[in-house]
Structures are given as structure tokens and as C-alpha cells.
Amino acid sequence: MSWSDPARRFEPAEDVQLRAELRDLLGLGPGRAPSEVEPTPELKALAEDLRREAQRRSRTQRKRPTWGLLAAAALPLLAALAGLGGWGVQQKHRADDLAAQTLRQEQELTRLVASHSTELAMERQAKAEVQQQLQLASRKGNRKNEPFLVIPVGAPLKVTGDDYQRVKQDPQH
């Protein structure tokens, strides 16, 4: 169907505007009706080129804003996800370090408990040996070979009257 065909009823506004611009460019003006002037093949080819260009531009303009809008909406979301990912990695490192520190402390406590229990066992064994030796010595009745520490005292200490001083006087005097 030709662009100058008066049988067009439903025509987009873009096509009407393009046809009006083409009429102005060709010098036909708005006063002349399309039926008065018979279009030449050159005009038909030019009109078809203009129509194709208008369709191409309308198709490309509709697609372009969609991607830009999606990209603009996705940028803050991606930034938030990256921030949360970095924070999560940092928290995991902290948790791993804390777990390793706790494990080292538990190992140190286990080592200390083991060494303390061996020391206690050795002390108990030494006490048991001393008690056995004391029991053997008391059964023999040999007083000179006793393992007790004895401090020899020559005479008991005596308190003489010159060694003390009266602080209070008797209430009777």
C-alpha cells in the first residue's frame, strides 16, 4: 500500500508526521490534496526509505531504555551483595581464628591437667613409701633409725621473774 493512498484509515501518528514533513520538503504544502498530485516512482522510493528508517528508529528506541534501566536498578543490589559477601568472609575468618585459639587453649589445659595429675600421683607414691618405712621402723622398735626430724633440747625453758614487766597496777593497792 502506497504512502499516498487515501484508503489508509488507521495510520500511526509518526507516519502522519513523516508524511507532512515530506510534503513540506517536496514543496507540495498542506493545502494540496494527495489525490491531485500523482507520485512519481522516485517519491515512492523516498517515502518507502523514510518509512523503513522510522520503523527502525522506533524499534531501536524501545529496546535501549530497558537494558539501561535494568542495569541502573541492578547496580545498588550488586553493591549491597558485594558488601555483604565481604562482611561474611571477614566474620568467617574471625570465627576460624577464635576456633583455633579455643583449640589451643583446650590443648594447653589438657596438658596442664595431665602434668598436675602425674605430680599428684608421684606425691602420693612418695607419701605411701614414707608411711611404709615408718610402719616398718615402728615395728622394729629401733628408735635410733627413725626417719623423724628430732631437735634435741637440753632443758626446758624457764621463765624467771625478771623477764616480765607489769603493765597495770592491781586495783587493791
GROMACS .gro file of N, CA and C in nm, residues 4-164:
model
  483
    4SER      N    1   0.077   0.743  -0.020
    4SER     CA    2  -0.017   0.848  -0.061
    4SER      C    3  -0.158   0.795  -0.083
    5ASP      N    4  -0.181   0.672  -0.052
    5ASP     CA    5  -0.311   0.611  -0.074
    5ASP      C    6  -0.411   0.665   0.028
    6PRO      N    7  -0.526   0.724  -0.020
    6PRO     CA    8  -0.624   0.781   0.074
    6PRO      C    9  -0.703   0.675   0.148
    7ALA      N   10  -0.686   0.549   0.115
    7ALA     CA   11  -0.762   0.443   0.180
    7ALA      C   12  -0.707   0.407   0.318
    8ARG      N   13  -0.595   0.468   0.354
    8ARG     CA   14  -0.539   0.438   0.487
    8ARG      C   15  -0.628   0.501   0.593
    9ARG      N   16  -0.679   0.421   0.680
    9ARG     CA   17  -0.764   0.474   0.785
    9ARG      C   18  -0.690   0.481   0.918
   10PHE      N   19  -0.622   0.373   0.951
   10PHE     CA   20  -0.552   0.364   1.079
   10PHE      C   21  -0.404   0.381   1.054
   11GLU      N   22  -0.358   0.498   1.078
   11GLU     CA   23  -0.219   0.530   1.050
   11GLU      C   24  -0.157   0.585   1.178
   12PRO      N   25  -0.036   0.536   1.213
   12PRO     CA   26   0.028   0.588   1.335
   12PRO      C   27   0.062   0.736   1.323
   13ALA      N   28   0.071   0.802   1.435
   13ALA     CA   29   0.099   0.945   1.438
   13ALA      C   30   0.237   0.974   1.378
   14GLU      N   31   0.331   0.883   1.397
   14GLU     CA   32   0.466   0.904   1.341
   14GLU      C   33   0.462   0.909   1.189
   15ASP      N   34   0.381   0.820   1.130
   15ASP     CA   35   0.371   0.819   0.983
   15ASP      C   36   0.306   0.946   0.931
   16VAL      N   37   0.203   0.994   1.001
   16VAL     CA   38   0.137   1.118   0.960
   16VAL      C   39   0.235   1.233   0.964
   17GLN      N   40   0.315   1.238   1.072
   17GLN     CA   41   0.412   1.346   1.086
   17GLN      C   42   0.519   1.337   0.977
   18LEU      N   43   0.566   1.216   0.948
   18LEU     CA   44   0.666   1.198   0.843
   18LEU      C   45   0.610   1.239   0.707
   19ARG      N   46   0.485   1.206   0.679
   19ARG     CA   47   0.424   1.243   0.552
   19ARG      C   48   0.412   1.394   0.540
   20ALA      N   49   0.378   1.462   0.648
   20ALA     CA   50   0.366   1.607   0.646
   20ALA      C   51   0.503   1.671   0.622
   21GLU      N   52   0.609   1.616   0.686
   21GLU     CA   53   0.744   1.671   0.664
   21GLU      C   54   0.788   1.649   0.520
   22LEU      N   55   0.755   1.533   0.465
   22LEU     CA   56   0.791   1.503   0.327
   22LEU      C   57   0.719   1.597   0.230
   23ARG      N   58   0.593   1.625   0.256
   23ARG     CA   59   0.518   1.719   0.172
   23ARG      C   60   0.581   1.857   0.176
   24ASP      N   61   0.623   1.898   0.296
   24ASP     CA   62   0.687   2.029   0.307
   24ASP      C   63   0.819   2.032   0.232
   25LEU      N   64   0.897   1.921   0.242
   25LEU     CA   65   1.025   1.915   0.173
   25LEU      C   66   1.009   1.917   0.021
   26LEU      N   67   0.904   1.853  -0.028
   26LEU     CA   68   0.882   1.846  -0.171
   26LEU      C   69   0.813   1.971  -0.226
   27GLY      N   70   0.766   2.055  -0.136
   27GLY     CA   71   0.701   2.178  -0.180
   27GLY      C   72   0.556   2.159  -0.216
   28LEU      N   73   0.497   2.051  -0.175
   28LEU     CA   74   0.357   2.027  -0.206
   28LEU      C   75   0.267   2.107  -0.113
   29GLY      N   76   0.309   2.129   0.007
   29GLY     CA   77   0.235   2.210   0.103
   29GLY      C   78   0.112   2.138   0.157
   30PRO      N   79   0.056   2.191   0.265
   30PRO     CA   80  -0.059   2.124   0.327
   30PRO      C   81  -0.190   2.150   0.254
   31GLY      N   82  -0.197   2.248   0.167
   31GLY     CA   83  -0.322   2.283   0.100
   31GLY      C   84  -0.360   2.186  -0.009
   32ARG      N   85  -0.267   2.118  -0.064
   32ARG     CA   86  -0.298   2.030  -0.176
   32ARG      C   87  -0.338   1.893  -0.126
   33ALA      N   88  -0.432   1.837  -0.190
   33ALA     CA   89  -0.478   1.704  -0.153
   33ALA      C   90  -0.388   1.600  -0.219
   34PRO      N   91  -0.369   1.485  -0.159
   34PRO     CA   92  -0.284   1.381  -0.217
   34PRO      C   93  -0.337   1.328  -0.349
   35SER      N   94  -0.465   1.337  -0.374
   35SER     CA   95  -0.519   1.282  -0.498
   35SER      C   96  -0.489   1.372  -0.618
   36GLU      N   97  -0.464   1.502  -0.598
   36GLU     CA   98  -0.436   1.593  -0.707
   36GLU      C   99  -0.299   1.566  -0.769
   37VAL      N  100  -0.204   1.527  -0.687
   37VAL     CA  101  -0.069   1.507  -0.738
   37VAL      C  102  -0.043   1.358  -0.745
   38GLU      N  103   0.000   1.313  -0.859
   38GLU     CA  104   0.033   1.172  -0.876
   38GLU      C  105   0.181   1.155  -0.841
   39PRO      N  106   0.211   1.065  -0.747
   39PRO     CA  107   0.350   1.049  -0.705
   39PRO      C  108   0.434   0.981  -0.811
   40THR      N  109   0.556   1.024  -0.819
   40THR     CA  110   0.649   0.965  -0.914
   40THR      C  111   0.717   0.846  -0.847
   41PRO      N  112   0.780   0.758  -0.924
   41PRO     CA  113   0.849   0.643  -0.863
   41PRO      C  114   0.961   0.686  -0.769
   42GLU      N  115   1.025   0.799  -0.797
   42GLU     CA  116   1.131   0.846  -0.707
   42GLU      C  117   1.074   0.884  -0.572
   43LEU      N  118   0.958   0.951  -0.576
   43LEU     CA  119   0.894   0.989  -0.450
   43LEU      C  120   0.848   0.867  -0.372
   44LYS      N  121   0.800   0.768  -0.443
   44LYS     CA  122   0.757   0.645  -0.376
   44LYS      C  123   0.876   0.576  -0.309
   45ALA      N  124   0.989   0.570  -0.378
   45ALA     CA  125   1.109   0.507  -0.320
   45ALA      C  126   1.158   0.586  -0.200
   46LEU      N  127   1.155   0.718  -0.210
   46LEU     CA  128   1.196   0.802  -0.098
   46LEU      C  129   1.103   0.785   0.021
   47ALA      N  130   0.975   0.778  -0.006
   47ALA     CA  131   0.878   0.759   0.101
   47ALA      C  132   0.897   0.623   0.168
   48GLU      N  133   0.924   0.520   0.090
   48GLU     CA  134   0.946   0.387   0.146
   48GLU      C  135   1.072   0.385   0.232
   49ASP      N  136   1.178   0.451   0.188
   49ASP     CA  137   1.302   0.461   0.267
   49ASP      C  138   1.276   0.533   0.399
   50LEU      N  139   1.200   0.640   0.391
   50LEU     CA  140   1.168   0.714   0.515
   50LEU      C  141   1.085   0.630   0.611
   51ARG      N  142   0.990   0.555   0.555
   51ARG     CA  143   0.908   0.469   0.640
   51ARG      C  144   0.993   0.362   0.708
   52ARG      N  145   1.084   0.299   0.633
   52ARG     CA  146   1.173   0.197   0.691
   52ARG      C  147   1.263   0.255   0.799
   53GLU      N  148   1.314   0.374   0.773
   53GLU     CA  149   1.400   0.440   0.872
   53GLU      C  150   1.321   0.473   0.999
   54ALA      N  151   1.198   0.517   0.984
   54ALA     CA  152   1.114   0.548   1.100
   54ALA      C  153   1.086   0.422   1.181
   55GLN      N  154   1.058   0.311   1.114
   55GLN     CA  155   1.034   0.185   1.184
   55GLN      C  156   1.160   0.137   1.257
   56ARG      N  157   1.273   0.148   1.188
   56ARG     CA  158   1.399   0.105   1.250
   56ARG      C  159   1.426   0.185   1.377
   57ARG      N  160   1.408   0.317   1.367
   57ARG     CA  161   1.434   0.402   1.484
   57ARG      C  162   1.336   0.374   1.597
   58SER      N  163   1.212   0.350   1.564
   58SER     CA  164   1.114   0.322   1.671
   58SER      C  165   1.143   0.189   1.739
   59ARG      N  166   1.192   0.092   1.664
   59ARG     CA  167   1.227  -0.038   1.725
   59ARG      C  168   1.350  -0.026   1.814
   60THR      N  169   1.450   0.045   1.768
   60THR     CA  170   1.573   0.055   1.848
   60THR      C  171   1.553   0.143   1.970
   61GLN      N  172   1.469   0.244   1.962
   61GLN     CA  173   1.448   0.332   2.077
   61GLN      C  174   1.373   0.260   2.187
   62ARG      N  175   1.287   0.167   2.156
   62ARG     CA  176   1.211   0.095   2.257
   62ARG      C  177   1.297  -0.003   2.335
   63LYS      N  178   1.396  -0.062   2.270
   63LYS     CA  179   1.479  -0.162   2.336
   63LYS      C  180   1.588  -0.101   2.423
   64ARG      N  181   1.639   0.012   2.385
   64ARG     CA  182   1.754   0.071   2.453
   64ARG      C  183   1.727   0.105   2.600
   65PRO      N  184   1.618   0.169   2.637
   65PRO     CA  185   1.599   0.207   2.776
   65PRO      C  186   1.579   0.088   2.870
   66THR      N  187   1.533  -0.024   2.819
   66THR     CA  188   1.509  -0.139   2.905
   66THR      C  189   1.638  -0.188   2.969
   67TRP      N  190   1.744  -0.203   2.890
   67TRP     CA  191   1.871  -0.252   2.945
   67TRP      C  192   1.934  -0.150   3.039
   68GLY      N  193   1.925  -0.025   3.001
   68GLY     CA  194   1.982   0.079   3.088
   68GLY      C  195   1.911   0.085   3.221
   69LEU      N  196   1.779   0.071   3.218
   69LEU     CA  197   1.702   0.073   3.341
   69LEU      C  198   1.733  -0.048   3.429
   70LEU      N  199   1.745  -0.164   3.367
   70LEU     CA  200   1.780  -0.284   3.443
   70LEU      C  201   1.920  -0.273   3.503
   71ALA      N  202   2.012  -0.221   3.426
   71ALA     CA  203   2.149  -0.206   3.477
   71ALA      C  204   2.153  -0.107   3.592
   72ALA      N  205   2.080   0.002   3.580
   72ALA     CA  206   2.077   0.102   3.687
   72ALA      C  207   2.012   0.046   3.813
   73ALA      N  208   1.911  -0.038   3.799
   73ALA     CA  209   1.846  -0.098   3.915
   73ALA      C  210   1.932  -0.207   3.977
   74ALA      N  211   2.013  -0.275   3.897
   74ALA     CA  212   2.094  -0.385   3.949
   74ALA      C  213   2.221  -0.339   4.019
   75LEU      N  214   2.270  -0.219   3.986
   75LEU     CA  215   2.396  -0.172   4.046
   75LEU      C  216   2.390  -0.162   4.198
   76PRO      N  217   2.290  -0.099   4.258
   76PRO     CA  218   2.287  -0.095   4.405
   76PRO      C  219   2.272  -0.233   4.467
   77LEU      N  220   2.196  -0.319   4.402
   77LEU     CA  221   2.180  -0.455   4.454
   77LEU      C  222   2.313  -0.530   4.451
   78LEU      N  223   2.386  -0.517   4.342
   78LEU     CA  224   2.517  -0.582   4.333
   78LEU      C  225   2.615  -0.526   4.435
   79ALA      N  226   2.612  -0.395   4.456
   79ALA     CA  227   2.700  -0.334   4.556
   79ALA      C  228   2.665  -0.385   4.696
   80ALA      N  229   2.537  -0.397   4.726
   80ALA     CA  230   2.495  -0.448   4.857
   80ALA      C  231   2.538  -0.593   4.875
   81LEU      N  232   2.521  -0.673   4.771
   81LEU     CA  233   2.562  -0.814   4.779
   81LEU      C  234   2.713  -0.827   4.796
   82ALA      N  235   2.788  -0.744   4.728
   82ALA     CA  236   2.934  -0.748   4.742
   82ALA      C  237   2.975  -0.708   4.884
   83GLY      N  238   2.909  -0.607   4.938
   83GLY     CA  239   2.939  -0.565   5.076
   83GLY      C  240   2.905  -0.675   5.176
   84LEU      N  241   2.791  -0.738   5.158
   84LEU     CA  242   2.753  -0.847   5.249
   84LEU      C  243   2.848  -0.965   5.235
   85GLY      N  244   2.891  -0.993   5.113
   85GLY     CA  245   2.986  -1.103   5.093
   85GLY      C  246   3.119  -1.075   5.162
   86GLY      N  247   3.168  -0.953   5.152
   86GLY     CA  248   3.293  -0.916   5.220
   86GLY      C  249   3.279  -0.925   5.370
   87TRP      N  250   3.165  -0.879   5.422
   87TRP     CA  251   3.142  -0.886   5.566
   87TRP      C  252   3.134  -1.032   5.611
   88GLY      N  253   3.069  -1.117   5.532
   88GLY     CA  254   3.058  -1.259   5.566
   88GLY      C  255   3.193  -1.327   5.569
   89VAL      N  256   3.278  -1.295   5.472
   89VAL     CA  257   3.413  -1.354   5.469
   89VAL      C  258   3.492  -1.310   5.591
   90GLN      N  259   3.480  -1.183   5.627
   90GLN     CA  260   3.550  -1.132   5.746
   90GLN      C  261   3.501  -1.204   5.873
   91GLN      N  262   3.372  -1.225   5.886
   91GLN     CA  263   3.318  -1.294   6.002
   91GLN      C  264   3.364  -1.439   6.006
   92LYS      N  265   3.375  -1.502   5.889
   92LYS     CA  266   3.422  -1.641   5.885
   92LYS      C  267   3.566  -1.649   5.931
   93HIS      N  268   3.650  -1.555   5.888
   93HIS     CA  269   3.789  -1.554   5.933
   93HIS      C  270   3.797  -1.534   6.084
   94ARG      N  271   3.715  -1.446   6.137
   94ARG     CA  272   3.715  -1.425   6.282
   94ARG      C  273   3.673  -1.551   6.355
   95ALA      N  274   3.570  -1.618   6.305
   95ALA     CA  275   3.524  -1.741   6.369
   95ALA      C  276   3.630  -1.850   6.362
   96ASP      N  277   3.698  -1.861   6.250
   96ASP     CA  278   3.805  -1.960   6.236
   96ASP      C  279   3.920  -1.931   6.333
   97ASP      N  280   3.958  -1.805   6.344
   97ASP     CA  281   4.065  -1.768   6.437
   97ASP      C  282   4.025  -1.797   6.581
   98LEU      N  283   3.901  -1.768   6.616
   98LEU     CA  284   3.853  -1.794   6.752
   98LEU      C  285   3.849  -1.944   6.780
   99ALA      N  286   3.809  -2.024   6.682
   99ALA     CA  287   3.806  -2.170   6.699
   99ALA      C  288   3.947  -2.224   6.719
  100ALA      N  289   4.042  -2.173   6.642
  100ALA     CA  290   4.181  -2.218   6.656
  100ALA      C  291   4.236  -2.179   6.793
  101GLN      N  292   4.205  -2.059   6.839
  101GLN     CA  293   4.252  -2.014   6.970
  101GLN      C  294   4.190  -2.099   7.081
  102THR      N  295   4.063  -2.131   7.069
  102THR     CA  296   3.996  -2.214   7.168
  102THR      C  297   4.057  -2.354   7.171
  103LEU      N  298   4.089  -2.407   7.054
  103LEU     CA  299   4.151  -2.539   7.046
  103LEU      C  300   4.288  -2.539   7.114
  104ARG      N  301   4.367  -2.433   7.089
  104ARG     CA  302   4.498  -2.424   7.154
  104ARG      C  303   4.484  -2.416   7.306
  105GLN      N  304   4.387  -2.338   7.354
  105GLN     CA  305   4.367  -2.327   7.499
  105GLN      C  306   4.324  -2.460   7.559
  106GLU      N  307   4.237  -2.532   7.491
  106GLU     CA  308   4.193  -2.662   7.540
  106GLU      C  309   4.311  -2.760   7.546
  107GLN      N  310   4.398  -2.756   7.444
  107GLN     CA  311   4.515  -2.844   7.444
  107GLN      C  312   4.609  -2.809   7.559
  108GLU      N  313   4.627  -2.681   7.584
  108GLU     CA  314   4.714  -2.637   7.694
  108GLU      C  315   4.656  -2.681   7.828
  109LEU      N  316   4.525  -2.666   7.844
  109LEU     CA  317   4.461  -2.710   7.968
  109LEU      C  318   4.473  -2.860   7.987
  110THR      N  319   4.457  -2.934   7.880
  110THR     CA  320   4.471  -3.080   7.888
  110THR      C  321   4.613  -3.118   7.928
  111ARG      N  322   4.710  -3.048   7.871
  111ARG     CA  323   4.850  -3.076   7.907
  111ARG      C  324   4.876  -3.043   8.054
  112LEU      N  325   4.823  -2.929   8.101
  112LEU     CA  326   4.843  -2.891   8.241
  112LEU      C  327   4.775  -2.990   8.336
  113VAL      N  328   4.657  -3.036   8.301
  113VAL     CA  329   4.587  -3.133   8.386
  113VAL      C  330   4.666  -3.263   8.391
  114ALA      N  331   4.719  -3.305   8.278
  114ALA     CA  332   4.797  -3.429   8.274
  114ALA      C  333   4.924  -3.416   8.359
  115SER      N  334   4.994  -3.303   8.347
  115SER     CA  335   5.116  -3.287   8.427
  115SER      C  336   5.083  -3.276   8.575
  116HIS      N  337   4.975  -3.209   8.609
  116HIS     CA  338   4.936  -3.197   8.750
  116HIS      C  339   4.896  -3.333   8.807
  117SER      N  340   4.826  -3.412   8.729
  117SER     CA  341   4.785  -3.545   8.779
  117SER      C  342   4.907  -3.635   8.799
  118THR      N  343   5.009  -3.624   8.710
  118THR     CA  344   5.130  -3.705   8.731
  118THR      C  345   5.205  -3.659   8.856
  119GLU      N  346   5.209  -3.526   8.880
  119GLU     CA  347   5.274  -3.475   9.002
  119GLU      C  348   5.201  -3.524   9.126
  120LEU      N  349   5.070  -3.522   9.125
  120LEU     CA  350   4.993  -3.572   9.239
  120LEU      C  351   5.017  -3.720   9.261
  121ALA      N  352   5.022  -3.795   9.153
  121ALA     CA  353   5.047  -3.939   9.165
  121ALA      C  354   5.185  -3.963   9.225
  122MET      N  355   5.284  -3.886   9.184
  122MET     CA  356   5.419  -3.903   9.238
  122MET      C  357   5.423  -3.866   9.387
  123GLU      N  358   5.351  -3.760   9.426
  123GLU     CA  359   5.347  -3.721   9.567
  123GLU      C  360   5.279  -3.828   9.650
  124ARG      N  361   5.171  -3.884   9.602
  124ARG     CA  362   5.102  -3.991   9.674
  124ARG      C  363   5.192  -4.113   9.690
  125GLN      N  364   5.263  -4.144   9.584
  125GLN     CA  365   5.353  -4.259   9.591
  125GLN      C  366   5.464  -4.234   9.693
  126ALA      N  367   5.517  -4.111   9.694
  126ALA     CA  368   5.623  -4.079   9.791
  126ALA      C  369   5.569  -4.084   9.933
  127LYS      N  370   5.449  -4.036   9.956
  127LYS     CA  371   5.388  -4.042  10.090
  127LYS      C  372   5.365  -4.186  10.132
  128ALA      N  373   5.320  -4.268  10.038
  128ALA     CA  374   5.296  -4.409  10.069
  128ALA      C  375   5.427  -4.477  10.106
  129GLU      N  376   5.535  -4.447  10.036
  129GLU     CA  377   5.665  -4.507  10.068
  129GLU      C  378   5.713  -4.463  10.207
  130VAL      N  379   5.694  -4.334  10.238
  130VAL     CA  380   5.735  -4.285  10.370
  130VAL      C  381   5.654  -4.352  10.480
  131GLN      N  382   5.525  -4.368  10.458
  131GLN     CA  383   5.441  -4.434  10.558
  131GLN      C  384   5.483  -4.579  10.576
  132GLN      N  385   5.516  -4.646  10.465
  132GLN     CA  386   5.561  -4.785  10.476
  132GLN      C  387   5.691  -4.793  10.556
  133GLN      N  388   5.782  -4.699  10.531
  133GLN     CA  389   5.909  -4.700  10.605
  133GLN      C  390   5.885  -4.672  10.753
  134LEU      N  391   5.793  -4.581  10.781
  134LEU     CA  392   5.762  -4.552  10.922
  134LEU      C  393   5.699  -4.672  10.991
  135GLN      N  394   5.611  -4.740  10.921
  135GLN     CA  395   5.548  -4.858  10.981
  135GLN      C  396   5.652  -4.966  11.006
  136LEU      N  397   5.744  -4.985  10.912
  136LEU     CA  398   5.849  -5.085  10.931
  136LEU      C  399   5.940  -5.047  11.048
  137ALA      N  400   5.971  -4.919  11.058
  137ALA     CA  401   6.059  -4.875  11.167
  137ALA      C  402   5.989  -4.888  11.302
  138SER      N  403   5.860  -4.862  11.309
  138SER     CA  404   5.790  -4.872  11.437
  138SER      C  405   5.773  -5.018  11.477
  139ARG      N  406   5.761  -5.107  11.382
  139ARG     CA  407   5.751  -5.250  11.415
  139ARG      C  408   5.883  -5.303  11.470
  140LYS      N  409   5.990  -5.254  11.418
  140LYS     CA  410   6.121  -5.299  11.464
  140LYS      C  411   6.149  -5.244  11.603
  141GLY      N  412   6.096  -5.128  11.630
  141GLY     CA  413   6.119  -5.068  11.761
  141GLY      C  414   6.254  -5.003  11.774
  142ASN      N  415   6.319  -4.983  11.670
  142ASN     CA  416   6.450  -4.922  11.670
  142ASN      C  417   6.432  -4.771  11.667
  143ARG      N  418   6.460  -4.707  11.776
  143ARG     CA  419   6.436  -4.566  11.789
  143ARG      C  420   6.545  -4.481  11.724
  144LYS      N  421   6.661  -4.531  11.714
  144LYS     CA  422   6.771  -4.451  11.663
  144LYS      C  423   6.761  -4.430  11.511
  145ASN      N  424   6.702  -4.519  11.441
  145ASN     CA  425   6.694  -4.509  11.295
  145ASN      C  426   6.560  -4.452  11.246
  146GLU      N  427   6.493  -4.377  11.332
  146GLU     CA  428   6.365  -4.320  11.292
  146GLU      C  429   6.386  -4.210  11.187
  147PRO      N  430   6.299  -4.202  11.092
  147PRO     CA  431   6.315  -4.100  10.989
  147PRO      C  432   6.262  -3.963  11.031
  148PHE      N  433   6.213  -3.953  11.158
  148PHE     CA  434   6.161  -3.824  11.203
  148PHE      C  435   6.273  -3.727  11.231
  149LEU      N  436   6.245  -3.603  11.215
  149LEU     CA  437   6.339  -3.498  11.249
  149LEU      C  438   6.321  -3.467  11.397
  150VAL      N  439   6.427  -3.486  11.473
  150VAL     CA  440   6.419  -3.464  11.617
  150VAL      C  441   6.520  -3.356  11.654
  151ILE      N  442   6.471  -3.253  11.722
  151ILE     CA  443   6.560  -3.147  11.769
  151ILE      C  444   6.588  -3.174  11.917
  152PRO      N  445   6.711  -3.197  11.950
  152PRO     CA  446   6.741  -3.224  12.091
  152PRO      C  447   6.734  -3.095  12.174
  153VAL      N  448   6.671  -3.106  12.290
  153VAL     CA  449   6.658  -2.993  12.381
  153VAL      C  450   6.720  -3.036  12.514
  154GLY      N  451   6.811  -2.953  12.561
  154GLY     CA  452   6.880  -2.989  12.687
  154GLY      C  453   6.788  -2.976  12.806
  155ALA      N  454   6.737  -2.863  12.835
  155ALA     CA  455   6.650  -2.841  12.949
  155ALA      C  456   6.535  -2.753  12.903
  156PRO      N  457   6.420  -2.770  12.965
  156PRO     CA  458   6.309  -2.686  12.926
  156PRO      C  459   6.335  -2.542  12.963
  157LEU      N  460   6.277  -2.452  12.887
  157LEU     CA  461   6.295  -2.310  12.912
  157LEU      C  462   6.219  -2.272  13.037
  158LYS      N  463   6.283  -2.189  13.120
  158LYS     CA  464   6.219  -2.142  13.243
  158LYS      C  465   6.200  -1.992  13.232
  159VAL      N  466   6.090  -1.947  13.283
  159VAL     CA  467   6.061  -1.805  13.283
  159VAL      C  468   6.094  -1.753  13.421
  160THR      N  469   6.181  -1.658  13.425
  160THR     CA  470   6.217  -1.600  13.555
  160THR      C  471   6.136  -1.474  13.577
  161GLY      N  472   6.134  -1.425  13.697
  161GLY     CA  473   6.053  -1.308  13.732
  161GLY      C  474   6.108  -1.180  13.676
  162ASP      N  475   6.231  -1.176  13.637
  162ASP     CA  476   6.289  -1.053  13.586
  162ASP      C  477   6.256  -1.030  13.439
  163ASP      N  478   6.202  -1.131  13.378
  163ASP     CA  479   6.180  -1.121  13.234
  163ASP      C  480   6.050  -1.051  13.195
  164TYR      N  481   5.966  -1.025  13.292
  164TYR     CA  482   5.838  -0.963  13.254
  164TYR      C  483   5.822  -0.832  13.328
   0.00000   0.00000   0.00000
